Amino acid sequence: MGKAMIIGCGGVAGVAIHKCCQNSAAFDEIVIASRTKSKCDKLKEKLQGGKTKISTAQVDADSVEQLVNLINEHKPDVVLNLALPYQDLTIMDACLATKTHYVDTANYEPLDTAKFEYKWQWAYRDKFKDAGITALLGSGFDPGVTGVFSAYALKHHFDEINYIDILDCNGGDHGYPFATNFNPEINIREVSANGSYWEDGKWVETKPMEIKRVYDFEGVGKRDMYLLHHEELESLGQNIKGIKRIRFFMTFGESYLTHLRCLEDVGMTSIEPIEFEGKKIVPLQFLKAVLPDPASLGPRTVGKTNIGCIFTGKKDGKVKHYYLYNICDHQECYREVGSQAVSYTTGVPAMIGAMLVMNGTWQKPGVYNVEEFDPDPFMEALNKWGLPWQESFQPALVE
Ligand code: NDP
């Protein structure tokens, strides 16, 4: 039993909050705190009446002072950060000041660069250790479940893992010519950046969308997928024994890519502020304002996601392949919690990470990525809380 404070009340938080309420044996109390309090109140109204006690608050998570006051007022056992990556460090600072455990799903990014690096948060390792509190980084699906899958594969199936290919397929169709499935600003920053993969201890950089492969995904069918940089490549490259190469691929349809190319060509995806009618605006933030809100895609999205990792390594001196993946249906998620599968596949592991930190199973003073903990309780919880995993010992490999 424990009390969690959830910061942010967007697509991912909405799912995590539903799941905390379903899991009232672990979460007997939650506080939902975000920039727009009305969104928190709306969710409270929908979910209250169950066993989990819900309260709400307004907070600007860019302000350490406001966060510290809020945490001191409510005294949660864990803070689950589901705001945006820009708020990671202020929330970590507030957790340090109040000695409260911290969990997030995306690594810190300064507003003016799109680098997806852990260095800023890893710099907090000693501070968290000295304070005797745990920071669990990247407890979503990717990063998150992909790291848990890697730790599980290494624990149960390999002596060493040499190659990992992470495949993220969204076979969903929302019927719009162009929309993003999670925060458009973060999503477009991620896909318009250069690609890269980790090989023999160093990064190999590619142009955006330079490397394309086709893969036949169970539950979805054949899809084009493209190599992207993704934040878990950095931590898995360091934490998984024997790794020689790790790559990340995500599927994109032709329409999405054509629109994105056009938006890039006219400068709409830039994060450089421009002068507009006497005011400074960031083109990408303006674009976000005119695109469909990801939270509104739920009722319209049909189809499935299939996300997982293909491992190649050695067991008892022999080469072995192993594929761990989850298939999730957009409409089933919508019926259960009112969101599409991209928010669902992130919100469920966020709840699980917060639960494991809160109940002590994954507590260790310091700052850690998910693959640094015992994967078994997390894998069990995935099956229980809506993201059952499947395995294959003879997967098709990616060239
Ligand atoms: P949304 O934009 O839907 O939600 C973000 C929420 O944070 C909103 O409620 C927003 O408030 C709130 N917020 C933003 N800034 C502040 C602030 N300064 N103070 C307080 N609240 C603030 O994003 P998503 O739910 O799609 O994504 C949430 C996080 O999950 C992101 O960090 C994203 O990168 C991560 N993610 C991780 C994935 C994974 O697999 N690991 C996959 C998908 C997402 P308001 O309502 O006022 O706008």
Short mmCIF file of C-alpha atoms and ligand atoms in Angstrom, two decimals:
data_model
loop_
_atom_site.label_atom_id
_atom_site.label_comp_id
_atom_site.label_asym_id
_atom_site.label_seq_id
_atom_site.Cartn_x
_atom_site.Cartn_y
_atom_site.Cartn_z
CA MET A 1 0.00 0.00 0.00
CA GLY A 2 1.30 3.44 -0.80
CA LYS A 3 0.75 6.90 -2.11
CA ALA A 4 1.95 8.12 -5.51
CA MET A 5 2.07 11.63 -6.91
CA ILE A 6 1.60 11.67 -10.69
CA ILE A 7 2.87 14.80 -12.43
CA GLY A 8 1.30 15.59 -15.82
CA CYS A 9 -2.19 14.68 -16.98
CA GLY A 10 -1.84 13.99 -20.71
CA GLY A 11 -2.20 10.82 -22.79
CA VAL A 12 0.28 8.62 -20.92
CA ALA A 13 -0.68 9.89 -17.45
CA GLY A 14 -4.35 9.20 -18.19
CA VAL A 15 -3.58 5.51 -18.70
CA ALA A 16 -1.21 5.25 -15.72
CA ILE A 17 -3.85 6.86 -13.48
CA HIS A 18 -6.54 4.40 -14.65
CA LYS A 19 -4.12 1.55 -13.95
CA CYS A 20 -3.20 2.86 -10.47
CA CYS A 21 -6.94 2.90 -9.65
CA GLN A 22 -7.36 -0.67 -10.96
CA ASN A 23 -4.39 -1.64 -8.78
CA SER A 24 -5.74 -0.21 -5.53
CA ALA A 25 -3.99 -2.91 -3.50
CA ALA A 26 -0.72 -1.12 -4.36
CA PHE A 27 -1.99 2.46 -4.79
CA ASP A 28 -4.38 3.28 -1.98
CA GLU A 29 -3.86 6.98 -2.63
CA ILE A 30 -2.82 9.08 -5.64
CA VAL A 31 -2.32 12.80 -6.17
CA ILE A 32 -2.67 14.02 -9.77
CA ALA A 33 -0.81 17.30 -10.28
CA SER A 34 -0.42 19.10 -13.56
CA ARG A 35 -0.25 22.48 -15.27
CA THR A 36 -3.95 22.44 -16.19
CA LYS A 37 -5.81 21.35 -13.05
CA SER A 38 -9.16 20.97 -14.85
CA LYS A 39 -7.77 17.92 -16.69
CA CYS A 40 -6.83 16.34 -13.34
CA ASP A 41 -10.28 17.11 -11.89
CA LYS A 42 -12.00 15.57 -14.91
CA LEU A 43 -10.12 12.31 -14.45
CA LYS A 44 -10.79 12.34 -10.72
CA GLU A 45 -14.49 12.74 -11.38
CA LYS A 46 -14.43 9.75 -13.74
CA LEU A 47 -12.40 7.47 -11.48
CA GLN A 48 -13.33 8.34 -7.92
CA GLY A 49 -15.60 6.01 -6.00
CA GLY A 50 -13.19 3.07 -6.21
CA LYS A 51 -10.77 2.04 -3.47
CA THR A 52 -8.00 4.47 -4.50
CA LYS A 53 -8.35 7.89 -2.90
CA ILE A 54 -7.68 10.63 -5.47
CA SER A 55 -6.73 14.27 -4.93
CA THR A 56 -5.66 16.86 -7.50
CA ALA A 57 -3.45 19.93 -7.61
CA GLN A 58 -2.13 22.59 -9.93
CA VAL A 59 1.65 22.74 -10.36
CA ASP A 60 4.20 24.29 -12.69
CA ALA A 61 6.74 21.49 -12.83
CA ASP A 62 9.39 23.90 -14.13
CA SER A 63 9.48 25.36 -10.61
CA VAL A 64 11.41 23.34 -8.01
CA GLU A 65 9.92 25.50 -5.27
CA GLN A 66 6.32 24.74 -6.27
CA LEU A 67 7.14 21.03 -6.56
CA VAL A 68 8.84 20.91 -3.15
CA ASN A 69 5.86 22.63 -1.50
CA LEU A 70 3.45 20.22 -3.18
CA ILE A 71 5.44 17.13 -2.22
CA ASN A 72 5.77 18.37 1.37
CA GLU A 73 2.04 18.97 1.52
CA HIS A 74 1.06 15.49 0.26
CA LYS A 75 4.09 13.38 1.31
CA PRO A 76 3.84 10.73 -1.46
CA ASP A 77 6.03 7.59 -1.35
CA VAL A 78 6.95 8.04 -5.02
CA VAL A 79 6.70 10.75 -7.67
CA LEU A 80 5.79 9.46 -11.14
CA ASN A 81 6.86 12.06 -13.70
CA LEU A 82 4.57 11.91 -16.75
CA ALA A 83 4.97 15.54 -17.79
CA LEU A 84 7.48 16.27 -20.56
CA PRO A 85 11.22 15.50 -20.72
CA TYR A 86 11.99 19.20 -20.08
CA GLN A 87 10.72 18.82 -16.49
CA ASP A 88 12.85 15.79 -15.50
CA LEU A 89 15.58 17.71 -13.69
CA THR A 90 13.34 20.08 -11.74
CA ILE A 91 11.27 17.10 -10.56
CA MET A 92 14.43 15.16 -9.64
CA ASP A 93 15.67 18.21 -7.68
CA ALA A 94 12.37 18.38 -5.80
CA CYS A 95 12.56 14.64 -5.03
CA LEU A 96 16.07 15.13 -3.66
CA ALA A 97 15.00 18.04 -1.49
CA THR A 98 12.12 16.01 -0.03
CA LYS A 99 13.80 12.55 -0.10
CA THR A 100 11.09 11.02 -2.29
CA HIS A 101 11.59 8.23 -4.86
CA TYR A 102 11.39 9.25 -8.55
CA VAL A 103 10.17 7.42 -11.71
CA ASP A 104 9.93 8.69 -15.31
CA THR A 105 9.46 7.43 -18.89
CA ALA A 106 11.71 9.68 -20.99
CA ASN A 107 15.16 11.17 -20.54
CA TYR A 108 15.80 14.84 -19.86
CA GLU A 109 16.11 17.19 -22.79
CA PRO A 110 16.93 20.86 -22.77
CA LEU A 111 14.40 22.87 -24.79
CA ASP A 112 16.96 24.00 -27.35
CA THR A 113 18.59 20.66 -28.26
CA ALA A 114 17.16 17.29 -29.24
CA LYS A 115 19.91 14.93 -28.14
CA PHE A 116 18.19 12.14 -26.18
CA GLU A 117 21.11 11.53 -23.80
CA TYR A 118 21.16 10.29 -20.21
CA LYS A 119 24.18 12.35 -19.14
CA TRP A 120 22.18 15.02 -17.31
CA GLN A 121 20.22 12.50 -15.25
CA TRP A 122 23.12 10.10 -14.67
CA ALA A 123 24.97 13.08 -13.14
CA TYR A 124 22.49 12.76 -10.21
CA ARG A 125 23.69 9.25 -9.25
CA ASP A 126 25.72 10.25 -6.18
CA LYS A 127 23.14 12.76 -4.98
CA PHE A 128 20.36 10.12 -5.02
CA LYS A 129 22.64 7.56 -3.42
CA ASP A 130 23.60 9.94 -0.63
CA ALA A 131 19.95 10.86 -0.07
CA GLY A 132 19.04 7.14 0.15
CA ILE A 133 16.37 7.38 -2.57
CA THR A 134 15.80 5.62 -5.89
CA ALA A 135 15.41 7.21 -9.32
CA LEU A 136 14.09 4.79 -11.93
CA LEU A 137 14.63 6.15 -15.44
CA GLY A 138 12.66 5.25 -18.55
CA SER A 139 9.81 3.08 -17.26
CA GLY A 140 7.61 3.28 -20.37
CA PHE A 141 7.61 0.80 -23.27
CA ASP A 142 10.59 2.02 -25.25
CA PRO A 143 12.50 2.89 -23.17
CA GLY A 144 11.16 0.69 -20.41
CA VAL A 145 9.78 -2.70 -21.37
CA THR A 146 12.54 -3.01 -24.02
CA GLY A 147 15.11 -2.77 -21.19
CA VAL A 148 13.20 -5.24 -19.03
CA PHE A 149 12.98 -7.63 -22.01
CA SER A 150 16.77 -7.32 -22.45
CA ALA A 151 17.48 -8.04 -18.78
CA TYR A 152 15.06 -10.99 -18.87
CA ALA A 153 16.63 -12.44 -22.04
CA LEU A 154 20.09 -12.19 -20.48
CA LYS A 155 18.96 -13.70 -17.17
CA HIS A 156 17.05 -16.66 -18.59
CA HIS A 157 18.25 -17.38 -22.14
CA PHE A 158 21.82 -16.21 -22.79
CA ASP A 159 25.32 -16.19 -21.35
CA GLU A 160 25.95 -13.09 -23.43
CA ILE A 161 23.85 -11.00 -25.82
CA ASN A 162 25.75 -9.70 -28.84
CA TYR A 163 23.03 -8.10 -30.98
CA ILE A 164 19.72 -6.45 -30.15
CA ASP A 165 17.25 -5.08 -32.68
CA ILE A 166 14.35 -3.19 -31.10
CA LEU A 167 11.34 -3.12 -33.44
CA ASP A 168 8.53 -0.67 -32.74
CA CYS A 169 5.56 -1.16 -35.05
CA ASN A 170 2.40 0.87 -34.83
CA GLY A 171 -0.04 -0.71 -37.27
CA GLY A 172 -2.83 1.62 -36.10
CA ASP A 173 -4.83 3.84 -38.44
CA HIS A 174 -6.44 7.04 -37.05
CA GLY A 175 -7.85 8.18 -40.38
CA TYR A 176 -6.02 11.57 -40.42
CA PRO A 177 -3.47 12.24 -43.18
CA PHE A 178 -1.01 13.39 -40.49
CA ALA A 179 -1.09 13.17 -36.69
CA THR A 180 1.29 11.93 -34.03
CA ASN A 181 0.41 9.27 -31.47
CA PHE A 182 2.05 10.99 -28.55
CA ASN A 183 3.15 14.54 -27.80
CA PRO A 184 3.78 15.94 -31.35
CA GLU A 185 6.70 18.09 -30.28
CA ILE A 186 8.62 15.20 -28.71
CA ASN A 187 7.62 12.79 -31.49
CA ILE A 188 8.74 15.07 -34.33
CA ARG A 189 11.97 16.04 -32.56
CA GLU A 190 12.73 12.32 -32.30
CA VAL A 191 12.01 11.34 -35.91
CA SER A 192 13.54 14.38 -37.61
CA ALA A 193 16.86 13.99 -35.75
CA ASN A 194 19.77 12.05 -37.29
CA GLY A 195 19.55 8.29 -36.77
CA SER A 196 22.26 6.34 -34.99
CA TYR A 197 23.09 2.91 -33.64
CA TRP A 198 25.61 1.57 -31.18
CA GLU A 199 28.31 -0.71 -32.60
CA ASP A 200 31.59 -1.93 -31.08
CA GLY A 201 31.50 0.63 -28.28
CA LYS A 202 30.71 3.70 -30.39
CA TRP A 203 27.87 5.51 -32.14
CA VAL A 204 27.42 5.18 -35.90
CA GLU A 205 25.41 8.14 -37.19
CA THR A 206 22.97 8.05 -40.14
CA LYS A 207 20.87 10.67 -41.90
CA PRO A 208 17.20 10.76 -40.77
CA MET A 209 15.32 7.78 -42.31
CA GLU A 210 18.44 6.68 -44.23
CA ILE A 211 18.18 2.99 -43.28
CA LYS A 212 14.96 1.24 -44.19
CA ARG A 213 13.94 -2.41 -43.73
CA VAL A 214 10.70 -4.32 -44.23
CA TYR A 215 9.48 -6.65 -41.47
CA ASP A 216 6.46 -8.93 -41.22
CA PHE A 217 4.95 -8.20 -37.79
CA GLU A 218 2.63 -10.71 -36.16
CA GLY A 219 -0.82 -9.19 -35.76
CA VAL A 220 -0.04 -6.35 -38.17
CA GLY A 221 1.61 -7.66 -41.36
CA LYS A 222 4.47 -6.32 -43.48
CA ARG A 223 5.56 -2.77 -42.71
CA ASP A 224 8.39 -0.42 -43.70
CA MET A 225 10.55 0.45 -40.71
CA TYR A 226 13.36 2.97 -40.35
CA LEU A 227 16.42 3.14 -38.16
CA LEU A 228 16.19 5.91 -35.53
CA HIS A 229 18.28 7.00 -32.61
CA HIS A 230 16.46 6.04 -29.41
CA GLU A 231 17.44 6.75 -25.85
CA GLU A 232 17.61 3.19 -24.53
CA LEU A 233 20.41 2.36 -26.99
CA GLU A 234 22.74 4.36 -24.75
CA SER A 235 21.90 2.60 -21.48
CA LEU A 236 21.53 -0.91 -22.94
CA GLY A 237 24.85 -0.51 -24.77
CA GLN A 238 26.46 -0.09 -21.34
CA ASN A 239 24.35 -2.41 -19.19
CA ILE A 240 23.92 -5.58 -21.29
CA LYS A 241 26.85 -7.96 -21.14
CA GLY A 242 28.57 -8.80 -24.44
CA ILE A 243 26.76 -6.28 -26.62
CA LYS A 244 28.33 -5.63 -30.03
CA ARG A 245 25.52 -3.84 -31.82
CA ILE A 246 22.14 -2.45 -30.87
CA ARG A 247 19.69 -0.78 -33.25
CA PHE A 248 16.18 0.68 -33.04
CA PHE A 249 13.62 0.60 -35.86
CA MET A 250 10.21 2.26 -36.00
CA THR A 251 7.51 1.80 -38.64
CA PHE A 252 6.18 4.80 -40.57
CA GLY A 253 3.61 4.91 -43.37
CA GLU A 254 4.17 6.74 -46.66
CA SER A 255 1.62 9.45 -45.83
CA TYR A 256 3.27 10.29 -42.49
CA LEU A 257 6.71 10.55 -44.09
CA THR A 258 5.55 12.65 -47.05
CA HIS A 259 3.82 15.13 -44.73
CA LEU A 260 6.80 15.23 -42.41
CA ARG A 261 9.20 15.89 -45.31
CA CYS A 262 7.01 18.73 -46.51
CA LEU A 263 6.73 20.26 -43.01
CA GLU A 264 10.52 20.00 -42.64
CA ASP A 265 11.12 21.58 -46.05
CA VAL A 266 9.06 24.63 -45.14
CA GLY A 267 10.70 24.98 -41.71
CA MET A 268 7.71 23.97 -39.57
CA THR A 269 9.62 21.33 -37.56
CA SER A 270 12.40 23.70 -36.49
CA ILE A 271 13.05 24.22 -32.76
CA GLU A 272 14.82 27.55 -33.44
CA PRO A 273 12.59 30.44 -32.27
CA ILE A 274 11.49 32.90 -35.00
CA GLU A 275 10.03 36.41 -34.81
CA PHE A 276 6.29 36.44 -35.68
CA GLU A 277 4.15 39.56 -35.40
CA GLY A 278 6.37 41.00 -32.68
CA LYS A 279 6.52 37.77 -30.69
CA LYS A 280 9.07 34.92 -30.58
CA ILE A 281 7.54 31.56 -31.49
CA VAL A 282 9.04 28.10 -32.00
CA PRO A 283 7.71 26.68 -35.31
CA LEU A 284 7.45 23.13 -33.92
CA GLN A 285 5.40 24.35 -30.92
CA PHE A 286 3.09 26.22 -33.30
CA LEU A 287 2.72 23.05 -35.39
CA LYS A 288 1.80 21.13 -32.21
CA ALA A 289 -1.00 23.64 -31.60
CA VAL A 290 -2.61 22.97 -35.00
CA LEU A 291 -2.20 19.16 -35.08
CA PRO A 292 -4.82 16.81 -33.59
CA ASP A 293 -4.35 16.27 -29.85
CA PRO A 294 -2.98 12.70 -29.45
CA ALA A 295 -5.52 12.16 -26.65
CA SER A 296 -8.31 12.65 -29.23
CA LEU A 297 -7.07 9.80 -31.45
CA GLY A 298 -8.34 7.07 -29.13
CA PRO A 299 -11.85 6.63 -30.50
CA ARG A 300 -10.69 6.75 -34.15
CA THR A 301 -7.64 4.48 -34.06
CA VAL A 302 -8.01 0.88 -35.20
CA GLY A 303 -5.35 -1.81 -35.55
CA LYS A 304 -2.54 -3.08 -33.36
CA THR A 305 0.93 -2.23 -32.12
CA ASN A 306 3.68 -4.83 -31.97
CA ILE A 307 6.81 -3.77 -30.06
CA GLY A 308 9.68 -6.03 -29.04
CA CYS A 309 13.34 -6.99 -29.17
CA ILE A 310 15.17 -9.60 -31.24
CA PHE A 311 18.25 -10.89 -29.43
CA THR A 312 21.20 -12.81 -30.85
CA GLY A 313 23.82 -14.12 -28.48
CA LYS A 314 25.43 -17.22 -27.03
CA LYS A 315 24.19 -19.89 -24.68
CA ASP A 316 26.55 -22.73 -23.70
CA GLY A 317 28.87 -21.74 -26.56
CA LYS A 318 26.14 -21.92 -29.23
CA VAL A 319 24.60 -19.03 -31.19
CA LYS A 320 20.97 -18.46 -30.22
CA HIS A 321 18.14 -16.14 -31.37
CA TYR A 322 15.22 -15.02 -29.22
CA TYR A 323 12.37 -12.56 -29.84
CA LEU A 324 10.24 -11.05 -27.05
CA TYR A 325 7.32 -8.85 -28.03
CA ASN A 326 3.90 -7.52 -27.07
CA ILE A 327 0.90 -7.04 -29.34
CA CYS A 328 -1.63 -4.46 -28.22
CA ASP A 329 -4.97 -3.57 -29.82
CA HIS A 330 -5.89 0.13 -30.08
CA GLN A 331 -9.64 -0.39 -29.74
CA GLU A 332 -9.34 -2.76 -26.76
CA CYS A 333 -7.24 -0.10 -24.99
CA TYR A 334 -9.83 2.52 -25.83
CA ARG A 335 -12.64 0.39 -24.41
CA GLU A 336 -10.69 -0.24 -21.22
CA VAL A 337 -9.19 3.17 -20.39
CA GLY A 338 -10.30 5.60 -23.13
CA SER A 339 -6.86 5.85 -24.85
CA GLN A 340 -5.12 4.43 -27.90
CA ALA A 341 -2.38 1.80 -27.61
CA VAL A 342 0.64 4.15 -27.77
CA SER A 343 -0.39 5.85 -24.52
CA TYR A 344 -1.51 2.49 -23.11
CA THR A 345 1.80 0.70 -23.79
CA THR A 346 3.61 3.56 -21.98
CA GLY A 347 1.16 4.16 -19.11
CA VAL A 348 0.98 0.52 -17.96
CA PRO A 349 4.78 0.12 -17.47
CA ALA A 350 4.88 3.55 -15.80
CA MET A 351 2.38 2.30 -13.21
CA ILE A 352 4.34 -0.96 -12.80
CA GLY A 353 7.67 0.89 -12.30
CA ALA A 354 6.10 3.17 -9.68
CA MET A 355 4.57 0.15 -7.91
CA LEU A 356 7.87 -1.78 -7.78
CA VAL A 357 9.78 1.24 -6.46
CA MET A 358 7.06 2.07 -3.97
CA ASN A 359 6.75 -1.45 -2.54
CA GLY A 360 10.52 -1.85 -2.22
CA THR A 361 11.00 -4.56 -4.88
CA TRP A 362 13.02 -2.17 -7.05
CA GLN A 363 14.46 0.15 -4.43
CA LYS A 364 18.21 0.86 -4.51
CA PRO A 365 19.62 4.28 -3.60
CA GLY A 366 20.94 5.94 -6.76
CA VAL A 367 19.83 6.56 -10.36
CA TYR A 368 19.11 3.46 -12.44
CA ASN A 369 17.72 2.37 -15.80
CA VAL A 370 15.13 -0.40 -15.79
CA GLU A 371 17.51 -3.11 -17.06
CA GLU A 372 19.62 -2.73 -13.90
CA PHE A 373 16.90 -4.40 -11.76
CA ASP A 374 15.62 -7.99 -11.58
CA PRO A 375 13.26 -8.23 -14.60
CA ASP A 376 11.07 -11.08 -13.26
CA PRO A 377 8.59 -9.11 -11.11
CA PHE A 378 8.14 -6.57 -13.92
CA MET A 379 7.58 -9.33 -16.52
CA GLU A 380 4.95 -10.94 -14.26
CA ALA A 381 3.23 -7.59 -13.76
CA LEU A 382 3.11 -6.96 -17.54
CA ASN A 383 1.08 -10.15 -17.97
CA LYS A 384 -1.21 -9.19 -15.12
CA TRP A 385 -1.82 -5.54 -16.00
CA GLY A 386 -2.63 -5.66 -19.70
CA LEU A 387 0.58 -6.07 -21.69
CA PRO A 388 1.11 -9.83 -21.99
CA TRP A 389 4.33 -10.75 -23.79
CA GLN A 390 5.06 -13.47 -26.29
CA GLU A 391 8.29 -15.18 -27.27
CA SER A 392 9.75 -16.86 -30.31
CA PHE A 393 12.93 -18.92 -30.58
CA GLN A 394 13.09 -18.82 -34.39
CA PRO A 395 12.34 -15.22 -35.32
CA ALA A 396 12.90 -13.73 -38.75
CA LEU A 397 16.03 -11.61 -38.35
CA VAL A 398 16.62 -8.04 -39.58
CA GLU A 399 19.47 -7.72 -42.10
P1 NDP B 1 1.13 14.96 -23.26
O1 NDP B 1 1.58 16.20 -23.97
O2 NDP B 1 -0.15 14.30 -23.64
O3 NDP B 1 1.06 15.24 -21.68
C1 NDP B 1 2.02 15.99 -21.00
C2 NDP B 1 1.38 16.49 -19.71
O4 NDP B 1 2.39 17.19 -18.97
C3 NDP B 1 0.23 17.47 -19.96
O5 NDP B 1 -0.80 17.18 -19.07
C4 NDP B 1 0.87 18.82 -19.66
O6 NDP B 1 0.01 19.79 -19.13
C5 NDP B 1 1.84 18.44 -18.55
N1 NDP B 1 2.89 19.44 -18.45
C6 NDP B 1 3.70 19.93 -19.43
N2 NDP B 1 4.50 20.87 -18.94
C7 NDP B 1 4.22 20.99 -17.62
C8 NDP B 1 4.69 21.81 -16.58
N3 NDP B 1 5.67 22.70 -16.76
N4 NDP B 1 4.15 21.66 -15.35
C9 NDP B 1 3.17 20.75 -15.11
N5 NDP B 1 2.67 19.95 -16.06
C10 NDP B 1 3.18 20.07 -17.30
O7 NDP B 1 2.35 13.94 -23.39
P2 NDP B 1 2.28 12.33 -23.33
O8 NDP B 1 1.36 11.92 -22.25
O9 NDP B 1 2.14 11.82 -24.69
O10 NDP B 1 3.79 12.01 -22.87
C11 NDP B 1 4.19 12.10 -21.51
C12 NDP B 1 5.63 11.64 -21.37
O11 NDP B 1 5.74 10.29 -21.77
C13 NDP B 1 6.62 12.41 -22.25
O12 NDP B 1 7.78 12.67 -21.50
C14 NDP B 1 6.93 11.46 -23.37
O13 NDP B 1 8.21 11.67 -23.92
C15 NDP B 1 6.87 10.13 -22.64
N6 NDP B 1 6.64 8.96 -23.51
C16 NDP B 1 7.41 7.85 -23.29
C17 NDP B 1 7.24 6.73 -24.07
C18 NDP B 1 7.99 5.47 -23.76
O14 NDP B 1 7.67 4.42 -24.31
N7 NDP B 1 8.98 5.48 -22.89
C19 NDP B 1 6.29 6.69 -25.19
C20 NDP B 1 5.44 7.88 -25.27
C21 NDP B 1 5.66 8.98 -24.47
P3 NDP B 1 -1.14 20.50 -20.02
O15 NDP B 1 -2.28 19.54 -19.93
O16 NDP B 1 -1.37 21.79 -19.36
O17 NDP B 1 -0.57 20.64 -21.42
#
